[in-house]
Amino acid sequence: MGYVDEVLAKVKEKNASEPEFIQAVQEVLESLKPVIDANEEVYRREALLERLVEPDRQFKFRIPWVDDKGQVQVNVGYRVQFNNSIGPYKGGIRLHPSVNIGIIKFLGFEQVLKNSLTSLPIGGGKGGSDFDPKGKSDREIMAFCQSFITELYKYIGADVDVPAGDIGTGAREIGYMYGQYKRIKGLYEGVFTGKGLTYGGSLARKEATGYGLLYITQELMKKHGESMEGKVVAVSGAGNVATYAIQKAQQMGAKVVTCSDSTGWIYDPEGIDVALLQEVKEVKRARLTEYAKARPSAEYHEGKGVWTVKCDIALPCATQNELLIDDAKALVANGVKAVCEGANMPTTIDATKYLQENGVWFIGGKAANAGGVATSALEMTQNSERLSWTFEEVDAKLQQIMVNIFHNIDDAAKRYGMEGNYVAGANIAGFEKVANAMLAQGVC
Ligand code: NDP
């Protein structure tokens, strides 16, 4: 058995109750085979892969808080510090009832390679809780966030581990978490990113993941002699990533005809109205049925269905495993040219293979959604300098980072004879930097 298969077998055995983590490791290690084979002797002796797939450490803790009725509620919190070979741990906090240690580990593992791809000095980590922010009052959200940080503060710091937003954690939650950290530690430091603009946040951070997704998609289209102008785009999700992906796609001259949330989806042949979407989801925190009510051109459908719509480009921006093999078949049958992932691991392994085998240009989330964390790293730089850059400065840096990522992953795939396989290219380019740093730092 080759080294990759041996390590994969051990990962499956040791983490049997963590299917998402196994899925992420399998996808990465299999695509790294050519690199591992070329360096097998050294990597084996140094147990490089065994070290890569085992987090540096992970914390699990109780989060008691009091709801508006005076009832004590208890949630579980997690932080996985996966790898800090190239910088402080960096990764978001997910608040969603589906959160468990396997999900946080999968996200943390992906984050290590993604952060490496940005070319900025950030390691990888991830955290979260099974707390559901939906339907909670502001006071309940604050009570939860304060309790979460009362435990987590021990493990984080501006040069140690810098959390950020993710599903369920937006500017409001980051504000409450940052306030509690500051209060306990008595320190004003850039320990979170995604902060509000009045207390150390960066302009363009809010837009960064969605905008970055479109910058890399545009570069992909350019490489294939195409542009975004006039393209029909299907987007899933209606949160932070989806909203700004839709906005930037439209600024580039494309027409985005779908979006979705956890209960249903919208088909709007005249193009999604971003201002209305923001009003429904960001301000009112309501369902997409409200969007359809306010927009005569829109149809609302219950359940899943975004990928059945005819489009040139598909951008999954909701959550993991939301684009399955049947969805991939429907997209191919409808003539899709490109799929770029705004979310983390939204496409299953078999669906990814199907798309690639059918000539669809596919960029995975590790590269395609790296604009968010890259801009978080720019927020860290501004905090260290105690300066704030303009929106245009940050946006220009983001755009350059995404263009560079595209060319790095394209080149990495070519170097190993896999031209056009941007998934392998991203894994290879991200891995090479982390592996070299780990080897240089000895056994640790
Ligand atoms: P948000 O919470 O802002 O939005 C998530 C969207 O996805 C919502 O529309 C939500 O629906 C929907 N959704 C969530 N869970 C499910 C589910 N189980 N089934 C169907 N729909 C679901 O999160 P973000 O936009 O920040 O994140 C979206 C994805 O992008 C995640 O995979 C995240 O890890 C990834 N990502 C985010 C980054 C960022 O900067 N925010 C950076 C890099 C990656 P509803 O409105 O009903 O809750």
Short mmCIF file of C-alpha atoms and ligand atoms in Angstrom, two decimals:
data_model
loop_
_atom_site.label_atom_id
_atom_site.label_comp_id
_atom_site.label_asym_id
_atom_site.label_seq_id
_atom_site.Cartn_x
_atom_site.Cartn_y
_atom_site.Cartn_z
CA MET A 1 0.00 0.00 0.00
CA GLY A 2 1.32 3.49 -0.88
CA TYR A 3 1.95 6.11 1.80
CA VAL A 4 -1.21 8.11 1.00
CA ASP A 5 -3.43 5.03 1.19
CA GLU A 6 -1.84 3.95 4.46
CA VAL A 7 -2.46 7.33 6.06
CA LEU A 8 -6.00 7.49 4.67
CA ALA A 9 -6.79 4.06 6.11
CA LYS A 10 -5.55 5.23 9.54
CA VAL A 11 -7.58 8.45 9.32
CA LYS A 12 -10.73 6.46 8.51
CA GLU A 13 -10.12 4.08 11.40
CA LYS A 14 -9.34 6.77 13.97
CA ASN A 15 -12.09 9.21 12.95
CA ALA A 16 -14.88 6.84 11.96
CA SER A 17 -17.60 9.07 13.45
CA GLU A 18 -16.44 12.13 11.50
CA PRO A 19 -17.55 11.64 7.86
CA GLU A 20 -16.98 15.25 6.77
CA PHE A 21 -13.43 15.19 8.11
CA ILE A 22 -12.69 11.91 6.32
CA GLN A 23 -14.20 13.32 3.11
CA ALA A 24 -11.99 16.42 3.28
CA VAL A 25 -8.80 14.48 4.04
CA GLN A 26 -9.53 11.93 1.32
CA GLU A 27 -10.13 14.60 -1.30
CA VAL A 28 -6.89 16.38 -0.41
CA LEU A 29 -4.58 13.38 0.01
CA GLU A 30 -5.74 11.65 -3.15
CA SER A 31 -5.05 14.72 -5.23
CA LEU A 32 -1.62 15.12 -3.59
CA LYS A 33 -0.48 11.65 -4.66
CA PRO A 34 1.92 12.86 -7.39
CA VAL A 35 3.67 15.20 -4.93
CA ILE A 36 3.79 12.63 -2.15
CA ASP A 37 5.10 9.92 -4.50
CA ALA A 38 7.90 12.24 -5.62
CA ASN A 39 9.01 12.83 -2.00
CA GLU A 40 7.82 9.64 -0.35
CA GLU A 41 11.03 8.71 1.46
CA VAL A 42 11.41 12.02 3.29
CA TYR A 43 7.70 12.48 4.02
CA ARG A 44 7.42 8.95 5.41
CA ARG A 45 10.47 9.31 7.64
CA GLU A 46 9.18 12.64 8.92
CA ALA A 47 5.60 11.29 9.31
CA LEU A 48 4.57 14.43 7.49
CA LEU A 49 1.09 13.29 6.49
CA GLU A 50 0.32 11.83 9.92
CA ARG A 51 1.22 15.22 11.40
CA LEU A 52 -0.73 17.12 8.77
CA VAL A 53 -4.00 15.28 9.47
CA GLU A 54 -3.80 15.50 13.27
CA PRO A 55 -4.71 18.92 14.76
CA ASP A 56 -2.13 20.55 17.01
CA ARG A 57 -4.85 20.58 19.66
CA GLN A 58 -8.62 20.86 20.06
CA PHE A 59 -10.85 22.24 22.79
CA LYS A 60 -14.42 21.28 23.64
CA PHE A 61 -16.26 23.22 26.31
CA ARG A 62 -19.62 23.92 27.97
CA ILE A 63 -21.43 27.19 27.19
CA PRO A 64 -24.15 27.92 29.75
CA TRP A 65 -26.32 31.01 29.16
CA VAL A 66 -29.69 32.34 30.30
CA ASP A 67 -32.54 32.81 27.81
CA ASP A 68 -35.19 35.55 27.92
CA LYS A 69 -37.50 33.40 30.07
CA GLY A 70 -34.83 33.00 32.75
CA GLN A 71 -34.14 29.41 31.69
CA VAL A 72 -30.52 28.24 31.66
CA GLN A 73 -29.49 26.77 28.29
CA VAL A 74 -26.36 24.72 27.62
CA ASN A 75 -24.49 24.50 24.31
CA VAL A 76 -21.20 22.92 23.33
CA GLY A 77 -18.28 24.99 22.01
CA TYR A 78 -15.28 23.87 19.98
CA ARG A 79 -11.98 25.31 18.79
CA VAL A 80 -9.59 23.25 16.71
CA GLN A 81 -6.08 24.69 16.35
CA PHE A 82 -4.99 22.69 13.36
CA ASN A 83 -1.61 23.90 12.15
CA ASN A 84 0.46 27.03 12.84
CA SER A 85 3.50 26.29 10.71
CA ILE A 86 3.15 29.44 8.63
CA GLY A 87 1.40 31.82 11.05
CA PRO A 88 -1.06 32.13 13.95
CA TYR A 89 -4.12 29.88 13.76
CA LYS A 90 -6.81 31.61 11.73
CA GLY A 91 -10.35 30.52 10.92
CA GLY A 92 -13.98 31.34 11.58
CA ILE A 93 -16.54 30.42 14.18
CA ARG A 94 -19.62 28.55 12.96
CA LEU A 95 -22.86 28.76 14.93
CA HIS A 96 -25.33 26.19 13.63
CA PRO A 97 -27.21 23.24 15.19
CA SER A 98 -25.36 20.83 12.86
CA VAL A 99 -21.94 21.73 14.32
CA ASN A 100 -19.94 18.87 15.82
CA ILE A 101 -16.24 18.13 16.18
CA GLY A 102 -16.05 16.36 12.78
CA ILE A 103 -17.39 19.43 10.97
CA ILE A 104 -15.01 21.75 12.80
CA LYS A 105 -12.07 19.45 12.04
CA PHE A 106 -12.94 19.27 8.34
CA LEU A 107 -13.16 23.05 8.17
CA GLY A 108 -9.92 23.48 10.13
CA PHE A 109 -8.05 21.05 7.88
CA GLU A 110 -9.23 22.83 4.73
CA GLN A 111 -8.35 26.15 6.31
CA VAL A 112 -4.68 25.19 6.71
CA LEU A 113 -4.22 24.76 2.96
CA LYS A 114 -6.51 27.64 2.02
CA ASN A 115 -4.64 30.08 4.24
CA SER A 116 -1.38 28.90 2.74
CA LEU A 117 -2.76 29.64 -0.74
CA THR A 118 -3.40 33.28 0.12
CA SER A 119 0.41 33.77 0.33
CA LEU A 120 -0.13 35.56 3.68
CA PRO A 121 1.35 34.37 7.02
CA ILE A 122 -1.64 32.61 8.59
CA GLY A 123 -2.02 29.10 9.95
CA GLY A 124 -5.30 27.19 10.10
CA GLY A 125 -7.97 26.65 12.74
CA LYS A 126 -11.74 26.66 13.14
CA GLY A 127 -14.31 26.86 15.90
CA GLY A 128 -18.00 26.89 16.56
CA SER A 129 -20.96 25.74 18.55
CA ASP A 130 -24.23 23.88 18.10
CA PHE A 131 -25.99 27.10 19.20
CA ASP A 132 -28.71 28.21 16.74
CA PRO A 133 -28.84 32.02 16.45
CA LYS A 134 -32.14 31.84 14.51
CA GLY A 135 -35.10 33.29 16.41
CA LYS A 136 -32.96 34.47 19.34
CA SER A 137 -33.24 38.00 20.72
CA ASP A 138 -30.22 40.31 20.66
CA ARG A 139 -29.86 39.87 24.40
CA GLU A 140 -29.82 36.07 24.06
CA ILE A 141 -27.19 36.29 21.30
CA MET A 142 -25.07 38.50 23.55
CA ALA A 143 -25.47 36.18 26.53
CA PHE A 144 -24.36 33.23 24.42
CA CYS A 145 -21.40 35.08 22.86
CA GLN A 146 -20.18 36.31 26.25
CA SER A 147 -20.33 32.83 27.72
CA PHE A 148 -18.60 31.36 24.64
CA ILE A 149 -15.70 33.80 25.01
CA THR A 150 -15.50 33.41 28.79
CA GLU A 151 -14.07 29.98 27.99
CA LEU A 152 -12.45 30.55 24.59
CA TYR A 153 -10.44 33.64 25.61
CA LYS A 154 -7.84 31.39 27.28
CA TYR A 155 -6.80 29.90 23.98
CA ILE A 156 -6.79 32.84 21.55
CA GLY A 157 -4.74 36.03 21.00
CA ALA A 158 -3.55 38.32 18.21
CA ASP A 159 -0.34 36.27 17.73
CA VAL A 160 -1.82 32.93 18.79
CA ASP A 161 -5.22 32.27 17.24
CA VAL A 162 -7.45 34.81 15.51
CA PRO A 163 -11.09 33.74 15.00
CA ALA A 164 -13.53 35.30 12.52
CA GLY A 165 -17.10 34.89 11.24
CA ASP A 166 -18.66 31.94 9.43
CA ILE A 167 -22.19 30.55 9.13
CA GLY A 168 -24.27 32.16 11.89
CA THR A 169 -21.47 34.47 13.03
CA GLY A 170 -21.73 37.92 11.50
CA ALA A 171 -20.74 41.43 12.59
CA ARG A 172 -23.17 41.40 15.53
CA GLU A 173 -21.75 38.20 17.04
CA ILE A 174 -18.12 39.24 16.44
CA GLY A 175 -18.88 42.53 18.23
CA TYR A 176 -20.22 40.77 21.34
CA MET A 177 -17.34 38.28 21.34
CA TYR A 178 -14.71 40.98 20.92
CA GLY A 179 -16.28 43.08 23.71
CA GLN A 180 -16.14 40.16 26.14
CA TYR A 181 -12.55 39.28 25.20
CA LYS A 182 -11.45 42.88 25.73
CA ARG A 183 -13.23 43.02 29.07
CA ILE A 184 -11.65 39.82 30.41
CA LYS A 185 -8.13 40.38 29.06
CA GLY A 186 -8.01 44.18 29.38
CA LEU A 187 -6.29 44.21 26.02
CA TYR A 188 -7.16 46.11 22.86
CA GLU A 189 -5.69 43.81 20.23
CA GLY A 190 -6.68 42.47 16.82
CA VAL A 191 -7.79 39.09 18.15
CA PHE A 192 -10.83 38.81 15.87
CA THR A 193 -11.35 39.73 12.25
CA GLY A 194 -14.65 40.78 10.72
CA LYS A 195 -14.85 43.48 13.38
CA GLY A 196 -17.03 46.58 12.96
CA LEU A 197 -15.43 49.54 11.20
CA THR A 198 -15.48 51.69 14.34
CA TYR A 199 -13.28 49.29 16.31
CA GLY A 200 -10.59 47.92 14.03
CA GLY A 201 -12.52 46.25 11.22
CA SER A 202 -11.40 46.46 7.62
CA LEU A 203 -13.33 48.04 4.79
CA ALA A 204 -14.24 45.40 2.17
CA ARG A 205 -13.98 42.47 4.63
CA LYS A 206 -17.76 42.01 4.52
CA GLU A 207 -17.71 41.83 0.73
CA ALA A 208 -14.41 39.95 0.44
CA THR A 209 -15.43 36.29 0.13
CA GLY A 210 -18.14 36.94 -2.46
CA TYR A 211 -16.09 39.49 -4.39
CA GLY A 212 -13.00 37.27 -4.25
CA LEU A 213 -15.04 34.38 -5.65
CA LEU A 214 -15.97 36.50 -8.64
CA TYR A 215 -12.42 37.79 -9.16
CA ILE A 216 -11.11 34.23 -9.43
CA THR A 217 -14.07 33.16 -11.59
CA GLN A 218 -13.39 36.06 -13.93
CA GLU A 219 -9.71 35.03 -14.22
CA LEU A 220 -10.80 31.46 -14.97
CA MET A 221 -13.13 32.66 -17.71
CA LYS A 222 -10.38 34.88 -19.12
CA LYS A 223 -7.99 31.94 -19.31
CA HIS A 224 -10.58 30.12 -21.41
CA GLY A 225 -11.10 33.12 -23.67
CA GLU A 226 -14.43 34.11 -22.12
CA SER A 227 -15.75 36.96 -19.99
CA MET A 228 -18.46 37.38 -17.34
CA GLU A 229 -20.44 39.74 -19.55
CA GLY A 230 -23.88 38.33 -20.37
CA LYS A 231 -23.36 35.03 -18.52
CA VAL A 232 -26.28 33.46 -16.65
CA VAL A 233 -25.23 32.53 -13.12
CA ALA A 234 -26.89 30.26 -10.54
CA VAL A 235 -26.01 31.01 -6.90
CA SER A 236 -27.07 29.05 -3.82
CA GLY A 237 -27.28 30.59 -0.35
CA ALA A 238 -28.53 33.98 0.71
CA GLY A 239 -26.00 34.85 3.40
CA ASN A 240 -22.79 36.85 3.42
CA VAL A 241 -20.94 34.98 0.68
CA ALA A 242 -23.94 34.61 -1.65
CA THR A 243 -25.04 38.23 -1.33
CA TYR A 244 -21.73 39.77 -2.32
CA ALA A 245 -21.08 37.13 -4.97
CA ILE A 246 -24.37 38.11 -6.59
CA GLN A 247 -23.54 41.81 -6.31
CA LYS A 248 -20.09 41.47 -7.91
CA ALA A 249 -21.32 39.11 -10.65
CA GLN A 250 -23.90 41.70 -11.62
CA GLN A 251 -21.30 44.49 -11.55
CA MET A 252 -19.29 42.35 -14.00
CA GLY A 253 -22.26 42.22 -16.38
CA ALA A 254 -23.57 38.73 -15.57
CA LYS A 255 -27.17 37.91 -14.68
CA VAL A 256 -27.71 35.95 -11.44
CA VAL A 257 -31.06 34.18 -11.54
CA THR A 258 -31.16 32.15 -8.28
CA CYS A 259 -30.44 32.20 -4.57
CA SER A 260 -31.56 29.94 -1.72
CA ASP A 261 -31.78 29.50 2.04
CA SER A 262 -32.21 26.49 4.27
CA THR A 263 -35.91 26.10 3.41
CA GLY A 264 -36.30 27.07 -0.23
CA TRP A 265 -34.99 28.83 -3.32
CA ILE A 266 -35.75 31.71 -5.65
CA TYR A 267 -35.76 31.77 -9.45
CA ASP A 268 -35.77 35.33 -10.69
CA PRO A 269 -35.28 35.48 -14.48
CA GLU A 270 -34.85 39.26 -14.37
CA GLY A 271 -31.86 38.92 -12.06
CA ILE A 272 -31.73 38.86 -8.25
CA ASP A 273 -32.40 42.25 -6.66
CA VAL A 274 -29.50 42.48 -4.17
CA ALA A 275 -30.93 45.41 -2.19
CA LEU A 276 -34.17 43.49 -1.65
CA LEU A 277 -32.29 40.31 -0.74
CA GLN A 278 -30.28 42.24 1.88
CA GLU A 279 -33.45 43.79 3.27
CA VAL A 280 -35.07 40.33 3.64
CA LYS A 281 -32.07 38.35 4.95
CA GLU A 282 -29.72 40.86 6.63
CA VAL A 283 -32.18 43.36 8.06
CA LYS A 284 -35.39 41.42 8.68
CA ARG A 285 -33.64 38.02 9.05
CA ALA A 286 -36.73 36.59 7.28
CA ARG A 287 -37.34 33.73 4.82
CA LEU A 288 -37.00 34.01 1.05
CA THR A 289 -40.79 33.85 0.73
CA GLU A 290 -40.64 37.55 1.67
CA TYR A 291 -38.38 38.20 -1.33
CA ALA A 292 -40.86 36.52 -3.68
CA LYS A 293 -43.77 38.48 -2.18
CA ALA A 294 -42.02 41.77 -2.89
CA ARG A 295 -40.78 40.90 -6.40
CA PRO A 296 -43.32 40.00 -9.12
CA SER A 297 -40.69 38.45 -11.43
CA ALA A 298 -39.54 35.94 -8.78
CA GLU A 299 -40.75 32.38 -8.17
CA TYR A 300 -40.29 30.77 -4.76
CA HIS A 301 -39.84 26.99 -4.52
CA GLU A 302 -39.72 24.91 -1.34
CA GLY A 303 -36.70 22.64 -0.78
CA LYS A 304 -33.68 22.27 -3.07
CA GLY A 305 -33.55 23.04 -6.80
CA VAL A 306 -31.09 25.80 -7.67
CA TRP A 307 -28.94 23.46 -9.79
CA THR A 308 -31.84 22.49 -12.08
CA VAL A 309 -31.82 25.95 -13.65
CA LYS A 310 -30.04 26.49 -16.99
CA CYS A 311 -26.89 28.51 -16.40
CA ASP A 312 -23.35 29.13 -17.68
CA ILE A 313 -21.75 29.40 -14.23
CA ALA A 314 -22.77 27.83 -10.91
CA LEU A 315 -21.58 29.28 -7.61
CA PRO A 316 -22.53 27.18 -4.55
CA CYS A 317 -22.38 29.60 -1.58
CA ALA A 318 -24.48 27.99 1.19
CA THR A 319 -22.96 25.03 3.00
CA GLN A 320 -21.15 21.68 2.71
CA ASN A 321 -22.53 18.85 0.55
CA GLU A 322 -25.23 20.89 -1.16
CA LEU A 323 -24.27 19.99 -4.76
CA LEU A 324 -24.69 16.24 -5.20
CA ILE A 325 -24.14 13.90 -8.15
CA ASP A 326 -27.66 14.41 -9.55
CA ASP A 327 -27.18 18.15 -9.33
CA ALA A 328 -23.89 17.82 -11.22
CA LYS A 329 -25.67 15.78 -13.91
CA ALA A 330 -28.40 18.41 -14.21
CA LEU A 331 -25.83 21.20 -14.51
CA VAL A 332 -23.88 19.35 -17.22
CA ALA A 333 -27.08 18.52 -19.11
CA ASN A 334 -27.91 22.24 -19.03
CA GLY A 335 -24.52 23.18 -20.48
CA VAL A 336 -22.78 24.70 -17.44
CA LYS A 337 -19.22 25.87 -18.23
CA ALA A 338 -17.79 26.65 -14.79
CA VAL A 339 -18.47 25.79 -11.15
CA CYS A 340 -16.63 27.77 -8.47
CA GLU A 341 -17.25 27.12 -4.80
CA GLY A 342 -18.04 30.05 -2.51
CA ALA A 343 -18.92 27.72 0.37
CA ASN A 344 -16.62 25.17 1.99
CA MET A 345 -16.91 21.71 0.38
CA PRO A 346 -20.39 22.27 -1.10
CA THR A 347 -19.74 19.73 -3.86
CA THR A 348 -19.43 16.04 -3.00
CA ILE A 349 -16.41 14.09 -4.28
CA ASP A 350 -18.42 12.14 -6.88
CA ALA A 351 -20.14 15.30 -8.12
CA THR A 352 -16.78 17.05 -8.45
CA LYS A 353 -15.38 14.14 -10.47
CA TYR A 354 -18.43 14.10 -12.70
CA LEU A 355 -18.13 17.81 -13.42
CA GLN A 356 -14.40 17.55 -14.16
CA GLU A 357 -14.84 14.49 -16.38
CA ASN A 358 -17.47 16.33 -18.36
CA GLY A 359 -15.21 19.26 -19.13
CA VAL A 360 -16.59 21.72 -16.57
CA TRP A 361 -13.96 24.16 -15.25
CA PHE A 362 -14.10 23.60 -11.51
CA ILE A 363 -12.42 25.62 -8.75
CA GLY A 364 -12.89 24.28 -5.21
CA GLY A 365 -13.59 26.44 -2.17
CA LYS A 366 -10.06 26.25 -0.86
CA ALA A 367 -8.98 28.59 -3.64
CA ALA A 368 -12.24 30.17 -4.69
CA ASN A 369 -13.39 31.42 -1.28
CA ALA A 370 -9.93 32.32 0.04
CA GLY A 371 -10.67 36.03 -0.46
CA GLY A 372 -12.43 36.15 2.91
CA VAL A 373 -9.53 34.93 4.96
CA ALA A 374 -7.04 36.86 2.83
CA THR A 375 -8.86 40.07 3.67
CA SER A 376 -8.97 39.00 7.31
CA ALA A 377 -5.19 38.81 7.16
CA LEU A 378 -5.20 42.32 5.67
CA GLU A 379 -7.35 43.38 8.65
CA MET A 380 -4.69 41.91 10.97
CA THR A 381 -2.01 43.90 9.14
CA GLN A 382 -4.00 47.13 9.50
CA ASN A 383 -4.52 46.42 13.22
CA SER A 384 -0.77 45.87 13.70
CA GLU A 385 -0.01 49.10 11.87
CA ARG A 386 -2.86 50.89 13.72
CA LEU A 387 -3.98 52.22 10.36
CA SER A 388 -7.06 51.78 8.18
CA TRP A 389 -6.82 51.44 4.44
CA THR A 390 -9.49 52.69 2.02
CA PHE A 391 -12.07 50.37 0.46
CA GLU A 392 -10.31 50.74 -2.90
CA GLU A 393 -6.91 49.79 -1.44
CA VAL A 394 -8.24 46.66 0.24
CA ASP A 395 -10.33 45.68 -2.78
CA ALA A 396 -7.35 46.12 -5.13
CA LYS A 397 -5.17 43.92 -2.88
CA LEU A 398 -7.95 41.32 -2.72
CA GLN A 399 -8.29 41.28 -6.48
CA GLN A 400 -4.53 40.84 -6.93
CA ILE A 401 -4.46 38.02 -4.36
CA MET A 402 -7.26 36.15 -6.16
CA VAL A 403 -5.59 36.57 -9.56
CA ASN A 404 -2.33 35.26 -8.06
CA ILE A 405 -4.12 32.31 -6.48
CA PHE A 406 -5.60 31.38 -9.83
CA HIS A 407 -2.20 31.42 -11.56
CA ASN A 408 -0.52 29.55 -8.68
CA ILE A 409 -3.06 26.73 -8.76
CA ASP A 410 -3.02 26.61 -12.54
CA ASP A 411 0.80 26.36 -12.54
CA ALA A 412 0.89 23.76 -9.74
CA ALA A 413 -1.52 21.53 -11.69
CA LYS A 414 0.59 21.91 -14.83
CA ARG A 415 3.85 21.07 -12.97
CA TYR A 416 2.40 17.68 -12.05
CA GLY A 417 0.87 16.96 -15.46
CA MET A 418 -2.72 17.72 -14.44
CA GLU A 419 -3.40 20.86 -16.44
CA GLY A 420 -6.90 22.23 -15.82
CA ASN A 421 -7.37 20.29 -12.58
CA TYR A 422 -7.67 23.31 -10.29
CA VAL A 423 -8.67 21.18 -7.30
CA ALA A 424 -5.39 19.28 -7.42
CA GLY A 425 -3.55 22.51 -8.20
CA ALA A 426 -4.96 24.20 -5.08
CA ASN A 427 -4.17 21.26 -2.85
CA ILE A 428 -0.62 21.03 -4.21
CA ALA A 429 0.16 24.75 -4.02
CA GLY A 430 -1.31 25.02 -0.50
CA PHE A 431 0.41 21.85 0.68
CA GLU A 432 3.90 22.61 -0.64
CA LYS A 433 4.31 25.74 1.48
CA VAL A 434 2.98 24.12 4.67
CA ALA A 435 5.03 20.95 4.13
CA ASN A 436 8.25 22.90 3.57
CA ALA A 437 7.64 24.97 6.72
CA MET A 438 6.91 21.84 8.76
CA LEU A 439 10.04 20.10 7.55
CA ALA A 440 12.15 23.20 8.24
CA GLN A 441 10.81 23.47 11.79
CA GLY A 442 11.75 19.92 12.76
CA VAL A 443 9.68 17.39 14.64
CA CYS A 444 6.96 19.42 16.35
P1 NDP B 1 -24.30 32.80 6.32
O1 NDP B 1 -24.74 32.27 7.63
O2 NDP B 1 -24.22 34.28 6.13
O3 NDP B 1 -25.21 32.22 5.14
C1 NDP B 1 -25.35 30.85 4.93
C2 NDP B 1 -26.45 30.63 3.91
O4 NDP B 1 -26.54 29.24 3.63
C3 NDP B 1 -27.82 31.06 4.40
O5 NDP B 1 -28.57 31.47 3.31
C4 NDP B 1 -28.37 29.78 5.02
O6 NDP B 1 -29.79 29.73 5.01
C5 NDP B 1 -27.81 28.74 4.07
N1 NDP B 1 -27.57 27.48 4.80
C6 NDP B 1 -26.86 27.30 5.93
N2 NDP B 1 -26.87 26.01 6.32
C7 NDP B 1 -27.63 25.37 5.42
C8 NDP B 1 -28.04 24.04 5.27
N3 NDP B 1 -27.66 23.09 6.14
N4 NDP B 1 -28.81 23.75 4.19
C9 NDP B 1 -29.19 24.70 3.29
N5 NDP B 1 -28.84 25.98 3.40
C10 NDP B 1 -28.08 26.31 4.44
O7 NDP B 1 -22.87 32.13 6.03
P2 NDP B 1 -21.75 32.58 5.02
O8 NDP B 1 -22.34 33.17 3.79
O9 NDP B 1 -20.73 33.33 5.78
O10 NDP B 1 -21.07 31.17 4.67
C11 NDP B 1 -21.53 30.33 3.59
C12 NDP B 1 -20.46 29.31 3.25
O11 NDP B 1 -19.26 29.98 2.88
C13 NDP B 1 -20.06 28.36 4.40
O12 NDP B 1 -19.69 27.13 3.85
C14 NDP B 1 -18.82 29.05 4.97
O13 NDP B 1 -17.99 28.14 5.65
C15 NDP B 1 -18.18 29.54 3.69
N6 NDP B 1 -17.23 30.62 3.85
C16 NDP B 1 -17.59 31.83 4.41
C17 NDP B 1 -16.67 32.84 4.51
C18 NDP B 1 -17.04 34.19 5.00
O14 NDP B 1 -16.20 35.11 4.90
N7 NDP B 1 -18.24 34.41 5.50
C19 NDP B 1 -15.27 32.66 4.09
C20 NDP B 1 -15.02 31.38 3.42
C21 NDP B 1 -15.96 30.43 3.35
P3 NDP B 1 -30.66 30.46 6.16
O15 NDP B 1 -30.73 31.90 5.73
O16 NDP B 1 -31.98 29.78 6.11
O17 NDP B 1 -29.92 30.29 7.44
#
